[in-house]
Amino acid sequence: MFPIAVLALVATAQAHTVAWTKGMYCSGGPDLSTVNLNTNTAVGPLYNLAKEDWWFQHERGCDAAPPQDGEVLELPAGGSFTVELAHNRAQTTLSYGGQYASDWPDGKDHPEDWAGPGSPPDCIQDDGAMHTNNQSMAAGTAFAISYQSDLADVTIDNLAVFTVLEHTPWKRIATYEVPADLPACPEGGCTCAWLWRRILTANSKPRYMAGYKCNVTGSTSSKQVAPAQVAAYCEGDSTKCVKGAKQMIAFNQQTGNNVQVPNGKTPMYNTAWGWESGAQNDIFV
Ligand SMILES: *[C@@H]1O[C@H](CO)[C@@H](O)[C@H](O)[C@H]1NC(C)=O
Ligand SMILES: *[C@@H]1O[C@H](CO)[C@@H](O)[C@H](O)[C@H]1NC(C)=O
């Protein structure tokens, strides 16, 4: 029964990607009465929605599906944490003992230099969910943190991007660095978001935000994360980059958009918008 369900899912061309890990909202789907090992509810993009609907995937009920008590994504200060980027929980080690997980987000095998057809390569066709031509063109993904334990208290300016991983999503395993100066979280932990803004193509709905209960461990820092500012386009002129704590990118929604986007540009978590890859060590007051 299960393999048929997965095959059916992968065959529908536009699969998408999210970071799967302990502590994730909606990790078993939005229905709290059951744990769906084969869920992809948290994977779908968010596009042209009102702020209250896209914020932490409210429109699909994920903001009301917290992780089980005690499950938290640990962020070791000055260290790193690893998540699984995949199109469906079934393709991660969170389900079925990992037997349907591969090195890649779709549970299949691909060459190391996987690329789309042609030269220079077009978008990868056999997996629409990657939305890239090759690894070097992958847009980059990020995590943001809010020092609020209750998701209802998280706001766009108390949620700061603290780590960026260039050239992702690419393989299933993705490891993000944690700034050494991140202070400890309040007693109930912090709230995090995984973020991806992929390259804009015709008919694409390229914005992703997923929620996590997270907690900074091993911190000796007494610094505070600064209020997050709106990022600015600064390709080729680093003096235009917004330094310090930055908000997630909100764009192509009905309401809640924050960035000013020059014609023909796509806002992404990369250097063109002021984000170097790795721990964001400049986000403190
Ligand atoms: C990746 O794809 C882009 C876009 O087609 C191309 O310009 C670039 O040369 C490719 N990079 C590699 C390493 O093949
Ligand atoms: C967060 O981590 C700290 C330090 O390890 C620990 O004392 C605390 O209990 C943790 N809180 C949660 C909610 O996991």
PDB file of C-alpha atoms and ligand atoms in Angstrom:
ATOM      1  CA  MET A   1       0.000   0.000   0.000  1.00  0.00           C
ATOM      2  CA  PHE A   2       2.658   2.531   0.999  1.00  0.00           C
ATOM      3  CA  PRO A   3       4.916   2.366  -2.099  1.00  0.00           C
ATOM      4  CA  ILE A   4       1.894   3.012  -4.318  1.00  0.00           C
ATOM      5  CA  ALA A   5       1.085   6.160  -2.387  1.00  0.00           C
ATOM      6  CA  VAL A   6       4.645   7.434  -2.741  1.00  0.00           C
ATOM      7  CA  LEU A   7       4.804   6.651  -6.440  1.00  0.00           C
ATOM      8  CA  ALA A   8       1.559   8.503  -6.983  1.00  0.00           C
ATOM      9  CA  LEU A   9       2.940  11.476  -5.143  1.00  0.00           C
ATOM     10  CA  VAL A  10       6.276  11.663  -6.915  1.00  0.00           C
ATOM     11  CA  ALA A  11       4.574  11.311 -10.285  1.00  0.00           C
ATOM     12  CA  THR A  12       2.695  14.592  -9.781  1.00  0.00           C
ATOM     13  CA  ALA A  13       5.349  16.837 -11.304  1.00  0.00           C
ATOM     14  CA  GLN A  14       5.499  19.840  -8.973  1.00  0.00           C
ATOM     15  CA  ALA A  15       6.682  18.367  -5.724  1.00  0.00           C
ATOM     16  CA  HIS A  16       8.414  20.777  -3.334  1.00  0.00           C
ATOM     17  CA  THR A  17      10.909  20.727  -0.494  1.00  0.00           C
ATOM     18  CA  VAL A  18      11.001  21.492   3.224  1.00  0.00           C
ATOM     19  CA  ALA A  19      13.417  20.892   6.120  1.00  0.00           C
ATOM     20  CA  TRP A  20      12.308  17.823   8.104  1.00  0.00           C
ATOM     21  CA  THR A  21      13.528  17.460  11.668  1.00  0.00           C
ATOM     22  CA  LYS A  22      12.476  16.851  15.217  1.00  0.00           C
ATOM     23  CA  GLY A  23      10.672  19.898  16.588  1.00  0.00           C
ATOM     24  CA  MET A  24       8.946  20.734  13.325  1.00  0.00           C
ATOM     25  CA  TYR A  25       5.361  21.950  13.146  1.00  0.00           C
ATOM     26  CA  CYS A  26       3.122  19.732  10.999  1.00  0.00           C
ATOM     27  CA  SER A  27       5.719  16.934  10.941  1.00  0.00           C
ATOM     28  CA  GLY A  28       2.902  14.383  11.120  1.00  0.00           C
ATOM     29  CA  GLY A  29       0.470  16.493   9.119  1.00  0.00           C
ATOM     30  CA  PRO A  30      -2.041  19.062  10.409  1.00  0.00           C
ATOM     31  CA  ASP A  31      -4.350  16.481  12.045  1.00  0.00           C
ATOM     32  CA  LEU A  32      -3.136  16.176  15.633  1.00  0.00           C
ATOM     33  CA  SER A  33      -5.083  12.971  16.244  1.00  0.00           C
ATOM     34  CA  THR A  34      -2.735  10.990  14.006  1.00  0.00           C
ATOM     35  CA  VAL A  35       0.908  10.946  12.861  1.00  0.00           C
ATOM     36  CA  ASN A  36       0.988  10.705   9.085  1.00  0.00           C
ATOM     37  CA  LEU A  37       4.339   9.139   8.122  1.00  0.00           C
ATOM     38  CA  ASN A  38       3.670   9.945   4.468  1.00  0.00           C
ATOM     39  CA  THR A  39       2.720  13.622   4.805  1.00  0.00           C
ATOM     40  CA  ASN A  40       3.787  16.466   2.552  1.00  0.00           C
ATOM     41  CA  THR A  41       1.491  19.143   3.979  1.00  0.00           C
ATOM     42  CA  ALA A  42       4.390  21.305   5.201  1.00  0.00           C
ATOM     43  CA  VAL A  43       6.141  21.092   1.841  1.00  0.00           C
ATOM     44  CA  GLY A  44       3.910  23.166  -0.413  1.00  0.00           C
ATOM     45  CA  PRO A  45       4.756  26.772  -1.344  1.00  0.00           C
ATOM     46  CA  LEU A  46       2.893  29.874  -0.191  1.00  0.00           C
ATOM     47  CA  TYR A  47       1.867  32.385  -2.814  1.00  0.00           C
ATOM     48  CA  ASN A  48      -0.526  35.302  -3.210  1.00  0.00           C
ATOM     49  CA  LEU A  49      -1.972  34.867   0.267  1.00  0.00           C
ATOM     50  CA  ALA A  50      -2.956  37.289   3.005  1.00  0.00           C
ATOM     51  CA  LYS A  51      -0.318  37.635   5.738  1.00  0.00           C
ATOM     52  CA  GLU A  52      -2.399  35.796   8.329  1.00  0.00           C
ATOM     53  CA  ASP A  53      -2.705  32.869   5.931  1.00  0.00           C
ATOM     54  CA  TRP A  54       0.933  32.469   4.788  1.00  0.00           C
ATOM     55  CA  TRP A  55       2.465  33.186   8.199  1.00  0.00           C
ATOM     56  CA  PHE A  56       3.724  29.782   9.470  1.00  0.00           C
ATOM     57  CA  GLN A  57       1.429  28.017   6.968  1.00  0.00           C
ATOM     58  CA  HIS A  58      -1.780  29.019   8.745  1.00  0.00           C
ATOM     59  CA  GLU A  59      -3.893  28.349   5.623  1.00  0.00           C
ATOM     60  CA  ARG A  60      -3.159  24.623   5.876  1.00  0.00           C
ATOM     61  CA  GLY A  61      -3.364  24.383   9.661  1.00  0.00           C
ATOM     62  CA  CYS A  62       0.331  23.848  10.312  1.00  0.00           C
ATOM     63  CA  ASP A  63       0.674  26.714  12.814  1.00  0.00           C
ATOM     64  CA  ALA A  64      -1.824  24.810  14.989  1.00  0.00           C
ATOM     65  CA  ALA A  65       0.105  21.527  14.752  1.00  0.00           C
ATOM     66  CA  PRO A  66       3.090  21.972  17.096  1.00  0.00           C
ATOM     67  CA  PRO A  67       5.628  19.209  17.665  1.00  0.00           C
ATOM     68  CA  GLN A  68       5.004  16.756  20.484  1.00  0.00           C
ATOM     69  CA  ASP A  69       5.948  17.899  23.982  1.00  0.00           C
ATOM     70  CA  GLY A  70       9.690  17.832  24.499  1.00  0.00           C
ATOM     71  CA  GLU A  71      10.497  17.635  20.789  1.00  0.00           C
ATOM     72  CA  VAL A  72      12.716  20.521  19.859  1.00  0.00           C
ATOM     73  CA  LEU A  73      15.278  21.393  17.195  1.00  0.00           C
ATOM     74  CA  GLU A  74      18.521  21.940  19.089  1.00  0.00           C
ATOM     75  CA  LEU A  75      20.802  24.768  17.975  1.00  0.00           C
ATOM     76  CA  PRO A  76      24.272  24.353  19.532  1.00  0.00           C
ATOM     77  CA  ALA A  77      25.767  27.852  19.913  1.00  0.00           C
ATOM     78  CA  GLY A  78      28.895  28.076  17.760  1.00  0.00           C
ATOM     79  CA  GLY A  79      28.184  24.634  16.281  1.00  0.00           C
ATOM     80  CA  SER A  80      25.849  23.305  13.632  1.00  0.00           C
ATOM     81  CA  PHE A  81      22.651  21.320  13.187  1.00  0.00           C
ATOM     82  CA  THR A  82      21.510  18.992  10.450  1.00  0.00           C
ATOM     83  CA  VAL A  83      18.090  18.630   8.853  1.00  0.00           C
ATOM     84  CA  GLU A  84      16.711  16.574   5.977  1.00  0.00           C
ATOM     85  CA  LEU A  85      15.483  18.406   2.891  1.00  0.00           C
ATOM     86  CA  ALA A  86      12.846  16.260   1.216  1.00  0.00           C
ATOM     87  CA  HIS A  87       9.567  16.363  -0.681  1.00  0.00           C
ATOM     88  CA  ASN A  88       7.730  14.134   1.745  1.00  0.00           C
ATOM     89  CA  ARG A  89       8.309  12.831   5.255  1.00  0.00           C
ATOM     90  CA  ALA A  90       8.377   9.336   3.736  1.00  0.00           C
ATOM     91  CA  GLN A  91      11.693  10.223   2.056  1.00  0.00           C
ATOM     92  CA  THR A  92      13.410  11.039   5.383  1.00  0.00           C
ATOM     93  CA  THR A  93      14.672   9.040   8.336  1.00  0.00           C
ATOM     94  CA  LEU A  94      11.641  10.256  10.345  1.00  0.00           C
ATOM     95  CA  SER A  95       9.531   7.622   8.582  1.00  0.00           C
ATOM     96  CA  TYR A  96       9.765   3.864   7.911  1.00  0.00           C
ATOM     97  CA  GLY A  97      13.254   3.625   9.432  1.00  0.00           C
ATOM     98  CA  GLY A  98      14.572   5.711   6.558  1.00  0.00           C
ATOM     99  CA  GLN A  99      14.173   2.896   4.019  1.00  0.00           C
ATOM    100  CA  TYR A 100      12.741   5.286   1.386  1.00  0.00           C
ATOM    101  CA  ALA A 101      15.367   7.998   1.953  1.00  0.00           C
ATOM    102  CA  SER A 102      18.265   8.437  -0.478  1.00  0.00           C
ATOM    103  CA  ASP A 103      21.059  11.023  -0.761  1.00  0.00           C
ATOM    104  CA  TRP A 104      18.537  13.269  -2.531  1.00  0.00           C
ATOM    105  CA  PRO A 105      15.272  14.987  -1.551  1.00  0.00           C
ATOM    106  CA  ASP A 106      13.171  12.738  -3.804  1.00  0.00           C
ATOM    107  CA  GLY A 107      14.350   9.393  -2.417  1.00  0.00           C
ATOM    108  CA  LYS A 108      15.933   8.479  -5.766  1.00  0.00           C
ATOM    109  CA  ASP A 109      19.491   8.233  -7.067  1.00  0.00           C
ATOM    110  CA  HIS A 110      21.104  10.991  -9.123  1.00  0.00           C
ATOM    111  CA  PRO A 111      24.649  11.748 -10.329  1.00  0.00           C
ATOM    112  CA  GLU A 112      26.845  14.043  -8.203  1.00  0.00           C
ATOM    113  CA  ASP A 113      26.891  16.591 -11.033  1.00  0.00           C
ATOM    114  CA  TRP A 114      23.134  16.362 -11.553  1.00  0.00           C
ATOM    115  CA  ALA A 115      22.041  19.071 -13.996  1.00  0.00           C
ATOM    116  CA  GLY A 116      19.227  19.869 -16.416  1.00  0.00           C
ATOM    117  CA  PRO A 117      19.460  19.155 -20.163  1.00  0.00           C
ATOM    118  CA  GLY A 118      21.521  21.328 -22.517  1.00  0.00           C
ATOM    119  CA  SER A 119      24.584  23.525 -22.232  1.00  0.00           C
ATOM    120  CA  PRO A 120      24.324  25.755 -20.294  1.00  0.00           C
ATOM    121  CA  PRO A 121      21.855  23.491 -18.493  1.00  0.00           C
ATOM    122  CA  ASP A 122      18.135  24.207 -18.410  1.00  0.00           C
ATOM    123  CA  CYS A 123      16.158  23.443 -15.220  1.00  0.00           C
ATOM    124  CA  ILE A 124      16.351  19.874 -13.955  1.00  0.00           C
ATOM    125  CA  GLN A 125      13.346  18.171 -15.535  1.00  0.00           C
ATOM    126  CA  ASP A 126      13.163  14.841 -13.781  1.00  0.00           C
ATOM    127  CA  ASP A 127      12.471  16.458 -10.459  1.00  0.00           C
ATOM    128  CA  GLY A 128      10.522  19.693 -10.667  1.00  0.00           C
ATOM    129  CA  ALA A 129      10.943  20.118  -6.949  1.00  0.00           C
ATOM    130  CA  MET A 130      14.580  21.185  -7.133  1.00  0.00           C
ATOM    131  CA  HIS A 131      13.771  24.238  -9.251  1.00  0.00           C
ATOM    132  CA  THR A 132      17.368  24.695 -10.321  1.00  0.00           C
ATOM    133  CA  ASN A 133      19.670  23.989 -13.265  1.00  0.00           C
ATOM    134  CA  ASN A 134      22.436  22.474 -11.149  1.00  0.00           C
ATOM    135  CA  GLN A 135      23.929  22.788  -7.683  1.00  0.00           C
ATOM    136  CA  SER A 136      25.595  26.155  -8.276  1.00  0.00           C
ATOM    137  CA  MET A 137      22.271  27.688  -9.343  1.00  0.00           C
ATOM    138  CA  ALA A 138      20.351  26.503  -6.256  1.00  0.00           C
ATOM    139  CA  ALA A 139      19.008  29.646  -4.592  1.00  0.00           C
ATOM    140  CA  GLY A 140      20.013  29.084  -0.952  1.00  0.00           C
ATOM    141  CA  THR A 141      17.908  28.390   2.139  1.00  0.00           C
ATOM    142  CA  ALA A 142      17.887  29.879   5.631  1.00  0.00           C
ATOM    143  CA  PHE A 143      16.675  29.511   9.201  1.00  0.00           C
ATOM    144  CA  ALA A 144      15.372  32.399  11.303  1.00  0.00           C
ATOM    145  CA  ILE A 145      14.907  32.550  15.081  1.00  0.00           C
ATOM    146  CA  SER A 146      12.516  34.395  17.380  1.00  0.00           C
ATOM    147  CA  TYR A 147      13.075  34.531  21.143  1.00  0.00           C
ATOM    148  CA  GLN A 148       9.371  33.886  21.674  1.00  0.00           C
ATOM    149  CA  SER A 149       8.231  30.474  22.929  1.00  0.00           C
ATOM    150  CA  ASP A 150       4.676  30.965  21.721  1.00  0.00           C
ATOM    151  CA  LEU A 151       4.280  31.083  17.968  1.00  0.00           C
ATOM    152  CA  ALA A 152       1.477  33.618  18.432  1.00  0.00           C
ATOM    153  CA  ASP A 153       4.045  36.113  19.757  1.00  0.00           C
ATOM    154  CA  VAL A 154       6.402  35.813  16.786  1.00  0.00           C
ATOM    155  CA  THR A 155       6.429  38.906  14.561  1.00  0.00           C
ATOM    156  CA  ILE A 156       8.223  39.726  11.328  1.00  0.00           C
ATOM    157  CA  ASP A 157      10.733  41.899  13.207  1.00  0.00           C
ATOM    158  CA  ASN A 158      11.453  39.566  16.141  1.00  0.00           C
ATOM    159  CA  LEU A 159      12.191  36.706  13.699  1.00  0.00           C
ATOM    160  CA  ALA A 160      15.780  37.175  12.450  1.00  0.00           C
ATOM    161  CA  VAL A 161      17.609  35.097   9.861  1.00  0.00           C
ATOM    162  CA  PHE A 162      20.529  33.521  11.766  1.00  0.00           C
ATOM    163  CA  THR A 163      21.971  31.073   9.250  1.00  0.00           C
ATOM    164  CA  VAL A 164      22.087  30.695   5.475  1.00  0.00           C
ATOM    165  CA  LEU A 165      23.209  27.701   3.415  1.00  0.00           C
ATOM    166  CA  GLU A 166      24.159  28.585  -0.146  1.00  0.00           C
ATOM    167  CA  HIS A 167      23.471  26.267  -3.086  1.00  0.00           C
ATOM    168  CA  THR A 168      20.597  24.508  -1.334  1.00  0.00           C
ATOM    169  CA  PRO A 169      18.188  22.832  -1.495  1.00  0.00           C
ATOM    170  CA  TRP A 170      20.346  20.209  -3.133  1.00  0.00           C
ATOM    171  CA  LYS A 171      21.001  16.944  -1.276  1.00  0.00           C
ATOM    172  CA  ARG A 172      18.771  15.518   1.466  1.00  0.00           C
ATOM    173  CA  ILE A 173      21.232  16.176   4.278  1.00  0.00           C
ATOM    174  CA  ALA A 174      21.775  19.870   4.949  1.00  0.00           C
ATOM    175  CA  THR A 175      23.912  21.261   7.788  1.00  0.00           C
ATOM    176  CA  TYR A 176      23.508  24.850   8.987  1.00  0.00           C
ATOM    177  CA  GLU A 177      25.936  26.808  11.202  1.00  0.00           C
ATOM    178  CA  VAL A 178      24.810  28.490  14.434  1.00  0.00           C
ATOM    179  CA  PRO A 179      26.286  31.842  15.566  1.00  0.00           C
ATOM    180  CA  ALA A 180      28.367  31.424  18.748  1.00  0.00           C
ATOM    181  CA  ASP A 181      26.753  34.535  20.233  1.00  0.00           C
ATOM    182  CA  LEU A 182      23.151  33.306  20.123  1.00  0.00           C
ATOM    183  CA  PRO A 183      21.907  33.637  23.716  1.00  0.00           C
ATOM    184  CA  ALA A 184      19.885  30.976  25.520  1.00  0.00           C
ATOM    185  CA  CYS A 185      16.148  30.814  24.796  1.00  0.00           C
ATOM    186  CA  PRO A 186      13.389  31.505  27.331  1.00  0.00           C
ATOM    187  CA  GLU A 187      12.212  28.553  29.414  1.00  0.00           C
ATOM    188  CA  GLY A 188       9.698  27.374  26.806  1.00  0.00           C
ATOM    189  CA  GLY A 189      12.298  27.485  24.023  1.00  0.00           C
ATOM    190  CA  CYS A 190      12.436  29.659  20.903  1.00  0.00           C
ATOM    191  CA  THR A 191      10.499  29.557  17.646  1.00  0.00           C
ATOM    192  CA  CYS A 192      12.309  29.049  14.323  1.00  0.00           C
ATOM    193  CA  ALA A 193      11.387  29.126  10.656  1.00  0.00           C
ATOM    194  CA  TRP A 194      12.952  27.444   7.629  1.00  0.00           C
ATOM    195  CA  LEU A 195      12.971  29.688   4.588  1.00  0.00           C
ATOM    196  CA  TRP A 196      13.524  29.303   0.876  1.00  0.00           C
ATOM    197  CA  ARG A 197      12.901  31.723  -1.943  1.00  0.00           C
ATOM    198  CA  ARG A 198      13.676  29.962  -5.152  1.00  0.00           C
ATOM    199  CA  ILE A 199      14.292  31.407  -8.581  1.00  0.00           C
ATOM    200  CA  LEU A 200      11.214  32.933 -10.123  1.00  0.00           C
ATOM    201  CA  THR A 201      10.029  31.189 -13.274  1.00  0.00           C
ATOM    202  CA  ALA A 202       6.762  31.305 -15.175  1.00  0.00           C
ATOM    203  CA  ASN A 203       3.892  29.912 -13.079  1.00  0.00           C
ATOM    204  CA  SER A 204       6.138  29.380 -10.087  1.00  0.00           C
ATOM    205  CA  LYS A 205       4.941  29.846  -6.533  1.00  0.00           C
ATOM    206  CA  PRO A 206       8.341  30.141  -5.044  1.00  0.00           C
ATOM    207  CA  ARG A 207       8.081  30.963  -1.363  1.00  0.00           C
ATOM    208  CA  TYR A 208       8.430  28.627   1.575  1.00  0.00           C
ATOM    209  CA  MET A 209       8.165  29.087   5.345  1.00  0.00           C
ATOM    210  CA  ALA A 210       7.917  26.239   7.846  1.00  0.00           C
ATOM    211  CA  GLY A 211       7.770  26.427  11.656  1.00  0.00           C
ATOM    212  CA  TYR A 212       9.860  24.716  14.370  1.00  0.00           C
ATOM    213  CA  LYS A 213      10.157  24.728  18.107  1.00  0.00           C
ATOM    214  CA  CYS A 214      13.867  25.317  18.610  1.00  0.00           C
ATOM    215  CA  ASN A 215      16.277  25.855  21.489  1.00  0.00           C
ATOM    216  CA  VAL A 216      19.809  27.226  21.719  1.00  0.00           C
ATOM    217  CA  THR A 217      22.093  24.919  23.709  1.00  0.00           C
ATOM    218  CA  GLY A 218      25.536  25.450  25.201  1.00  0.00           C
ATOM    219  CA  SER A 219      25.332  29.239  25.073  1.00  0.00           C
ATOM    220  CA  THR A 220      27.353  31.502  27.352  1.00  0.00           C
ATOM    221  CA  SER A 221      26.352  34.653  25.497  1.00  0.00           C
ATOM    222  CA  SER A 222      24.606  37.599  27.078  1.00  0.00           C
ATOM    223  CA  LYS A 223      24.029  39.336  23.741  1.00  0.00           C
ATOM    224  CA  GLN A 224      20.600  39.990  22.302  1.00  0.00           C
ATOM    225  CA  VAL A 225      19.401  39.587  18.737  1.00  0.00           C
ATOM    226  CA  ALA A 226      18.625  43.014  17.280  1.00  0.00           C
ATOM    227  CA  PRO A 227      15.222  43.859  15.793  1.00  0.00           C
ATOM    228  CA  ALA A 228      15.243  42.452  12.255  1.00  0.00           C
ATOM    229  CA  GLN A 229      15.412  44.942   9.364  1.00  0.00           C
ATOM    230  CA  VAL A 230      14.058  44.503   5.846  1.00  0.00           C
ATOM    231  CA  ALA A 231      16.726  43.164   3.446  1.00  0.00           C
ATOM    232  CA  ALA A 232      17.704  45.218   0.379  1.00  0.00           C
ATOM    233  CA  TYR A 233      18.997  44.313  -3.070  1.00  0.00           C
ATOM    234  CA  CYS A 234      22.716  45.110  -3.174  1.00  0.00           C
ATOM    235  CA  GLU A 235      24.289  43.028  -5.927  1.00  0.00           C
ATOM    236  CA  GLY A 236      27.532  44.667  -7.094  1.00  0.00           C
ATOM    237  CA  ASP A 237      27.385  47.401  -4.425  1.00  0.00           C
ATOM    238  CA  SER A 238      27.912  46.072  -0.921  1.00  0.00           C
ATOM    239  CA  THR A 239      27.370  49.558   0.561  1.00  0.00           C
ATOM    240  CA  LYS A 240      23.683  49.064  -0.249  1.00  0.00           C
ATOM    241  CA  CYS A 241      23.461  45.798   1.716  1.00  0.00           C
ATOM    242  CA  VAL A 242      21.505  45.926   4.962  1.00  0.00           C
ATOM    243  CA  LYS A 243      23.896  44.808   7.703  1.00  0.00           C
ATOM    244  CA  GLY A 244      22.901  43.015  10.887  1.00  0.00           C
ATOM    245  CA  ALA A 245      19.683  41.193  11.745  1.00  0.00           C
ATOM    246  CA  LYS A 246      17.383  40.850   8.760  1.00  0.00           C
ATOM    247  CA  GLN A 247      13.770  39.786   8.332  1.00  0.00           C
ATOM    248  CA  MET A 248      12.700  36.848   6.222  1.00  0.00           C
ATOM    249  CA  ILE A 249      11.793  37.763   2.650  1.00  0.00           C
ATOM    250  CA  ALA A 250       8.057  38.306   2.169  1.00  0.00           C
ATOM    251  CA  PHE A 251       7.200  38.784  -1.494  1.00  0.00           C
ATOM    252  CA  ASN A 252       4.476  37.931  -3.992  1.00  0.00           C
ATOM    253  CA  GLN A 253       1.814  37.770  -1.295  1.00  0.00           C
ATOM    254  CA  GLN A 254      -1.449  39.714  -1.093  1.00  0.00           C
ATOM    255  CA  THR A 255      -0.324  41.341   2.142  1.00  0.00           C
ATOM    256  CA  GLY A 256       2.718  41.386   4.386  1.00  0.00           C
ATOM    257  CA  ASN A 257       5.311  41.878   1.621  1.00  0.00           C
ATOM    258  CA  ASN A 258       8.438  43.623   2.875  1.00  0.00           C
ATOM    259  CA  VAL A 259      11.215  43.835   0.244  1.00  0.00           C
ATOM    260  CA  GLN A 260      11.584  46.349  -2.617  1.00  0.00           C
ATOM    261  CA  VAL A 261      12.409  44.267  -5.680  1.00  0.00           C
ATOM    262  CA  PRO A 262      14.075  45.810  -8.767  1.00  0.00           C
ATOM    263  CA  ASN A 263      12.513  44.786 -12.073  1.00  0.00           C
ATOM    264  CA  GLY A 264      13.529  41.326 -13.198  1.00  0.00           C
ATOM    265  CA  LYS A 265      15.172  40.433  -9.885  1.00  0.00           C
ATOM    266  CA  THR A 266      14.140  37.741  -7.443  1.00  0.00           C
ATOM    267  CA  PRO A 267      14.733  38.212  -3.725  1.00  0.00           C
ATOM    268  CA  MET A 268      16.709  35.281  -2.338  1.00  0.00           C
ATOM    269  CA  TYR A 269      18.772  34.320   0.694  1.00  0.00           C
ATOM    270  CA  ASN A 270      22.086  35.088  -0.972  1.00  0.00           C
ATOM    271  CA  THR A 271      24.789  37.755  -1.284  1.00  0.00           C
ATOM    272  CA  ALA A 272      22.733  39.801  -3.744  1.00  0.00           C
ATOM    273  CA  TRP A 273      20.395  40.526  -0.837  1.00  0.00           C
ATOM    274  CA  GLY A 274      23.078  40.939   1.838  1.00  0.00           C
ATOM    275  CA  TRP A 275      23.325  37.369   3.129  1.00  0.00           C
ATOM    276  CA  GLU A 276      26.705  35.614   3.154  1.00  0.00           C
ATOM    277  CA  SER A 277      26.475  31.848   3.511  1.00  0.00           C
ATOM    278  CA  GLY A 278      26.937  30.469   7.042  1.00  0.00           C
ATOM    279  CA  ALA A 279      26.245  31.702  10.571  1.00  0.00           C
ATOM    280  CA  GLN A 280      25.041  35.309  10.649  1.00  0.00           C
ATOM    281  CA  ASN A 281      27.402  36.628  13.300  1.00  0.00           C
ATOM    282  CA  ASP A 282      26.376  40.276  12.977  1.00  0.00           C
ATOM    283  CA  ILE A 283      22.741  40.032  14.108  1.00  0.00           C
ATOM    284  CA  PHE A 284      23.272  41.220  17.680  1.00  0.00           C
ATOM    285  CA  VAL A 285      22.488  44.525  19.379  1.00  0.00           C
TER     286      VAL A 285
HETATM  287  C1  LIG B   1      24.864  25.693 -13.886  1.00  0.00           C
HETATM  288  O1  LIG B   1      23.793  26.145 -14.674  1.00  0.00           O
HETATM  289  C2  LIG B   1      23.910  27.501 -15.111  1.00  0.00           C
HETATM  290  C3  LIG B   1      22.614  27.887 -15.830  1.00  0.00           C
HETATM  291  O2  LIG B   1      22.347  27.078 -16.925  1.00  0.00           O
HETATM  292  C4  LIG B   1      25.149  27.640 -15.999  1.00  0.00           C
HETATM  293  O3  LIG B   1      25.289  29.004 -16.394  1.00  0.00           O
HETATM  294  C5  LIG B   1      26.381  27.183 -15.205  1.00  0.00           C
HETATM  295  O4  LIG B   1      27.507  27.203 -16.044  1.00  0.00           O
HETATM  296  C6  LIG B   1      26.176  25.773 -14.636  1.00  0.00           C
HETATM  297  N1  LIG B   1      27.278  25.461 -13.743  1.00  0.00           N
HETATM  298  C7  LIG B   1      27.982  24.348 -13.848  1.00  0.00           C
HETATM  299  C8  LIG B   1      29.066  24.157 -12.815  1.00  0.00           C
HETATM  300  O5  LIG B   1      27.777  23.527 -14.708  1.00  0.00           O
HETATM  301  C1  LIG B   2      16.867  24.572  26.174  1.00  0.00           C
HETATM  302  O1  LIG B   2      18.221  24.313  26.424  1.00  0.00           O
HETATM  303  C2  LIG B   2      18.614  24.622  27.732  1.00  0.00           C
HETATM  304  C3  LIG B   2      20.135  24.505  27.772  1.00  0.00           C
HETATM  305  O2  LIG B   2      20.555  23.216  27.369  1.00  0.00           O
HETATM  306  C4  LIG B   2      17.873  23.691  28.683  1.00  0.00           C
HETATM  307  O3  LIG B   2      18.239  23.983  30.008  1.00  0.00           O
HETATM  308  C5  LIG B   2      16.368  23.894  28.512  1.00  0.00           C
HETATM  309  O4  LIG B   2      15.649  22.981  29.288  1.00  0.00           O
HETATM  310  C6  LIG B   2      15.981  23.708  27.065  1.00  0.00           C
HETATM  311  N1  LIG B   2      14.586  24.092  26.872  1.00  0.00           N
HETATM  312  C7  LIG B   2      13.759  23.408  26.084  1.00  0.00           C
HETATM  313  C8  LIG B   2      12.382  23.956  25.967  1.00  0.00           C
HETATM  314  O5  LIG B   2      14.088  22.403  25.493  1.00  0.00           O
END
